[in-house]
CSV table of C-alpha atoms in Angstrom, one decimal:
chain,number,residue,atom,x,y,z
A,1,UNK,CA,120.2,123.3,102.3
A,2,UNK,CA,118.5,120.1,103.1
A,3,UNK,CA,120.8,116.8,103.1
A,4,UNK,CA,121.1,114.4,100.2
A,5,UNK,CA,119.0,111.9,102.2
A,6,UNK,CA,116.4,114.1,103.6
A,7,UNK,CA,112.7,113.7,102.5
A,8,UNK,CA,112.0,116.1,99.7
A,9,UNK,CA,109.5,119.2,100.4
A,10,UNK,CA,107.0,119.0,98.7
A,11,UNK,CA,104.4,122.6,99.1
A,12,UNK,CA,100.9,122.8,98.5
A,13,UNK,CA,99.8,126.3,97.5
A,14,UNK,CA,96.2,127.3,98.8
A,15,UNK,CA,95.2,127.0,94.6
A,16,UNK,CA,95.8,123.5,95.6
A,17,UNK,CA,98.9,123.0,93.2
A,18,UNK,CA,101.5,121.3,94.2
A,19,UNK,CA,105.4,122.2,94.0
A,20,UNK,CA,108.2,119.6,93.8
A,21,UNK,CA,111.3,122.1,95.8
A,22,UNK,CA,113.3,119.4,94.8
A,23,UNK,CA,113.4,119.6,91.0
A,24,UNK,CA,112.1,123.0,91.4
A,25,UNK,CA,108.4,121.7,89.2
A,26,UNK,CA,104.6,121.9,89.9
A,27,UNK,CA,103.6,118.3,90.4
A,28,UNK,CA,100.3,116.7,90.3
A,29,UNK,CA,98.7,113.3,92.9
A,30,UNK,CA,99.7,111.0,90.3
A,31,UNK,CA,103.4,112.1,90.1
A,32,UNK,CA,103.3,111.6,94.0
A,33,UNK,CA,101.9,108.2,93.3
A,34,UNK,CA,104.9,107.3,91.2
A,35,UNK,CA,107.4,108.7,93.8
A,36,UNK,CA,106.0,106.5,96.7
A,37,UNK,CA,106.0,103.2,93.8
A,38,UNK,CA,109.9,104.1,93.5
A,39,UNK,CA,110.5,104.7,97.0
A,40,UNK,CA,111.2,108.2,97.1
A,41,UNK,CA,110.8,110.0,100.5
A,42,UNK,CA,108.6,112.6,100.6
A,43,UNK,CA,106.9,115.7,103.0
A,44,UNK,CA,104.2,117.6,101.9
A,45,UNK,CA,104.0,121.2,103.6
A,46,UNK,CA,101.1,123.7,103.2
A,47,UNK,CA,102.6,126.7,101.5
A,48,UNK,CA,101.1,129.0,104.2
A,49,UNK,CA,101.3,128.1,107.2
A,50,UNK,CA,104.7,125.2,106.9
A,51,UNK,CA,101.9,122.7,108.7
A,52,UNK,CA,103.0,119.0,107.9
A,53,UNK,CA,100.0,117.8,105.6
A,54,UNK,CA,101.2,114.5,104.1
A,55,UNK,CA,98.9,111.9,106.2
A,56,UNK,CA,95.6,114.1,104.0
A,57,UNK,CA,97.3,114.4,101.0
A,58,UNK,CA,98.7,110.5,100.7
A,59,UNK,CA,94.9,109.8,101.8
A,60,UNK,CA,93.7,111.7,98.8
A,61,UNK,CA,96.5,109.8,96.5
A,62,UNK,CA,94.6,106.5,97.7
A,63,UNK,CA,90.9,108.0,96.9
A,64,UNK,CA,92.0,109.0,93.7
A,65,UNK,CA,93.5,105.4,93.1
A,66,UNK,CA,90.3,104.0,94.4
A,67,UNK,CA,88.2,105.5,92.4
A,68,UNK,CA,90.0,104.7,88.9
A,69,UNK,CA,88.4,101.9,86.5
A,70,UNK,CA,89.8,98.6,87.7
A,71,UNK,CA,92.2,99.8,90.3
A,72,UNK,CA,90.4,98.8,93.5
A,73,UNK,CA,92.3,97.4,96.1
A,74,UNK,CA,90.2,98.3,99.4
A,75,UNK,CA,87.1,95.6,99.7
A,76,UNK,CA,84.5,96.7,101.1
A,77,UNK,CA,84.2,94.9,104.4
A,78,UNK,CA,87.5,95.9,105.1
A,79,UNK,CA,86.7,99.8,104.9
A,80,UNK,CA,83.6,99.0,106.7
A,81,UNK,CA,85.3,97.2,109.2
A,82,UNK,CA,88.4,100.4,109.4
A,83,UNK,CA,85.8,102.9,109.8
A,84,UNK,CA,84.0,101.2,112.7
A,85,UNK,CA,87.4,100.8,114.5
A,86,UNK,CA,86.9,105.0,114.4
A,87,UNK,CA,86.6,106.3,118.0
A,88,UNK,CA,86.6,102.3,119.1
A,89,UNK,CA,89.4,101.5,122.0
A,90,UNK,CA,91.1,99.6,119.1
A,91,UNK,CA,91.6,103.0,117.2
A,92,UNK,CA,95.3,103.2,119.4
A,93,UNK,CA,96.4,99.5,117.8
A,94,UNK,CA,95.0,99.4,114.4
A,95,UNK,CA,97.6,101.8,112.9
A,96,UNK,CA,100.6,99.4,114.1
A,97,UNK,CA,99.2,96.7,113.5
A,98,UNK,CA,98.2,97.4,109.8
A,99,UNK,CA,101.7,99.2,109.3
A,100,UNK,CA,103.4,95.7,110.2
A,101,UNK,CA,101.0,94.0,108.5
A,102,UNK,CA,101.9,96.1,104.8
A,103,UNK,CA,106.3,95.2,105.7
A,104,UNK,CA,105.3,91.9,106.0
A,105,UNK,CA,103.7,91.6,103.1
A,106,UNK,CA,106.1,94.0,101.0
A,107,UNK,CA,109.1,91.3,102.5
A,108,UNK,CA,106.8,88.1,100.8
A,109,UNK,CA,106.8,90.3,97.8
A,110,UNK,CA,109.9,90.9,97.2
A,111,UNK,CA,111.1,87.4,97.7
A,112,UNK,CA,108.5,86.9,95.1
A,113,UNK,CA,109.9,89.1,93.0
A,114,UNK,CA,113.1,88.4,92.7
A,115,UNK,CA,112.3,84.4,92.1
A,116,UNK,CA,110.4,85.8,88.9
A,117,UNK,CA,113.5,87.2,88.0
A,118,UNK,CA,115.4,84.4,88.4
A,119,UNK,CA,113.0,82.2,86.5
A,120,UNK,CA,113.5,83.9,83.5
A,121,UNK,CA,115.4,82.4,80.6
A,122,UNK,CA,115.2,79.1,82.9
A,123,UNK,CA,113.2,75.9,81.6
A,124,UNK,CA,109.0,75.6,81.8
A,125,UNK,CA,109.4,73.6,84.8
A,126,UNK,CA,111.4,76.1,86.6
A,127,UNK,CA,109.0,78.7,86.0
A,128,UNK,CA,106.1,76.3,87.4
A,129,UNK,CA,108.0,76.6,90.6
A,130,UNK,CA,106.3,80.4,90.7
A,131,UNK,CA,103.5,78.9,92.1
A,132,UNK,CA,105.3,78.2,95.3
A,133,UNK,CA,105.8,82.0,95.6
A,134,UNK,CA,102.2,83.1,94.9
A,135,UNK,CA,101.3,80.6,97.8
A,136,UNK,CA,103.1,82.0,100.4
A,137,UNK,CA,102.3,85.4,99.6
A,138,UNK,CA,98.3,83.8,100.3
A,139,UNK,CA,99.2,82.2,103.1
A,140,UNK,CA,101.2,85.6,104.6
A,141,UNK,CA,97.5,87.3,104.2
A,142,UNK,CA,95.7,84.3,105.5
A,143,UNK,CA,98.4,84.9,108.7
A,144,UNK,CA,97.8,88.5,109.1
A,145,UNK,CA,94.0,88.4,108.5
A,146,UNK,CA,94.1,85.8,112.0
A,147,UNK,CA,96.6,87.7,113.7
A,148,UNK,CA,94.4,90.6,113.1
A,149,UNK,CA,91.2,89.0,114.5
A,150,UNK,CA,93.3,87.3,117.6
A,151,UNK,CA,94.2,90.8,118.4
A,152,UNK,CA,90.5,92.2,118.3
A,153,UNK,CA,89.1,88.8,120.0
A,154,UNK,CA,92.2,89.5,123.1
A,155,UNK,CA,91.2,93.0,123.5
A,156,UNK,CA,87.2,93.6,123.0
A,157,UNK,CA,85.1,92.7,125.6
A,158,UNK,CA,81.9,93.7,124.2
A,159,UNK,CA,80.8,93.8,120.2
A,160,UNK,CA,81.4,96.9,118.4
A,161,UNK,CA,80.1,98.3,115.4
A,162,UNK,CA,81.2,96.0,113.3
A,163,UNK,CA,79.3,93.2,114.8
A,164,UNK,CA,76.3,95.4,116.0
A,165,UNK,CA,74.0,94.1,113.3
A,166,UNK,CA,74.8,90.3,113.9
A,167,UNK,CA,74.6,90.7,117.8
A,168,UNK,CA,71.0,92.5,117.5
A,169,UNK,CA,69.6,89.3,115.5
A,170,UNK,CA,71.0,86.8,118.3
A,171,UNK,CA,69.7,86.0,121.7
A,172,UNK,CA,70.5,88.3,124.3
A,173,UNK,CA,73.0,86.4,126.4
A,174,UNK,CA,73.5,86.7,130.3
A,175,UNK,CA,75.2,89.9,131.2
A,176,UNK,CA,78.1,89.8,133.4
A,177,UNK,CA,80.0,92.4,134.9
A,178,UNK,CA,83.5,92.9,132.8
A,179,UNK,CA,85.7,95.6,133.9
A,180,UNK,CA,87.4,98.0,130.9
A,181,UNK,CA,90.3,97.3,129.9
A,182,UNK,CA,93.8,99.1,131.8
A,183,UNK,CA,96.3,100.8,130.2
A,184,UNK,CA,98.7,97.9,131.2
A,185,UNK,CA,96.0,95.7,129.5
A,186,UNK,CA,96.4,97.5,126.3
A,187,UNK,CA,100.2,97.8,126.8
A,188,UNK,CA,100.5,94.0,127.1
A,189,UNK,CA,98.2,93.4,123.6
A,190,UNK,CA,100.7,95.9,121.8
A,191,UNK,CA,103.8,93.7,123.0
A,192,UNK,CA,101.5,90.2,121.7
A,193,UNK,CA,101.3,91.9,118.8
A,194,UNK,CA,105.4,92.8,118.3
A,195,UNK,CA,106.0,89.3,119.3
A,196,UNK,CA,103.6,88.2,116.3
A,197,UNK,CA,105.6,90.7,113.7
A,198,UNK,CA,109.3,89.2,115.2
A,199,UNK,CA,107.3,85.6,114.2
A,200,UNK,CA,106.6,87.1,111.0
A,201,UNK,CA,110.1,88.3,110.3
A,202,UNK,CA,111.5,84.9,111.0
A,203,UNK,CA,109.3,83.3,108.4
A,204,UNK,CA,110.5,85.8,105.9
């Protein structure tokens, strides 16, 4: 019997329905969307085989979000951008990078939070204090979006194809020899970039 605070199994039959073993109920994307908004941990095994399948199926959950009226969060240079980082050397950062990225900004939001709930019942001037809030939430994205393109400007020696079509209108610059980048190369970006999310954490 699995332990109080173990993720709950969640099996996907090859009729692509989807059982809840936890409250013992045949659950659909959008219920799994309202787990992850209340925080509750979650696996999602195929049926058949026991194969873990939750990195496809959460990635389904977000194309389904996507591709509801008015619920667009993904712009689209940033998907552009994320699917030229496929098969790129920066394909081994991205993922902790963007993971660190998200606590940060779920830490600036929940400060955020719970000064909205403190404002209530307090006086107009009070509540214009929100503002101050809503800035630093900005100004954590404005942060992350620089930290982001430090980290690309560190490791890329040469454009990739994200920057293909701008490159092909310029001048052709001198080419010099640059050798690849090591494995201790890409060792010491990962640790610039855990130093950046300890600097993160003390601002939060």
């Amino acid at each position: 019997m699995a332990a109080k605070d173990d993720p709950i199994i969640i099996k996907k039959y090859a009729n692509r329905r989807l059982y809840n073993t936890g409250t013992s109920t045949y659950v659909t994307l959008e219920d799994l969307a309202e787990m992850v908004k209340k925080g509750e941990e979650f696996t999602v095994q195929d049926a058949k085989t026991g194969d873990d399948i939750t990195h496809p199926v959460l990635t389904q959950i977000i194309f389904e979000l996507e591709n509801k009226d008015g619920q667009n969060m993904l712009p689209i240079p940033f998907l552009r951008q994320l699917i030229a980082f496929y098969g790129d050397q920066m394909q081994q950062i991205v993922p902790s990078f963007l993971e660190q990225s998200m606590m940060a900004f779920s830490k600036e939001q929940e400060r955020f939070r719970e000064q909205m709930k403190g404002a209530i019942g307090k006086s107009p001037l009070d509540v214009m204090k929100i503002a101050t809030p809503i800035k630093a939430l900005e100004e954590q994205t404005r942060r992350n979006m620089e930290m982001f393109q430090n980290a690309m400007r560190l490791f890329m020696p040469f454009p990739t194809a994200a920057t293909n079509a701008a490159a092909a209108a310029a001048p052709e610059p001198a080419r010099k020899d640059v050798p690849e980048k090591s494995g201790d190369d890409l060792q010491e970006l990962k640790q610039q970039i855990a130093a950046m999310q300890r600097k993160l954490d003390t601002m939060s």
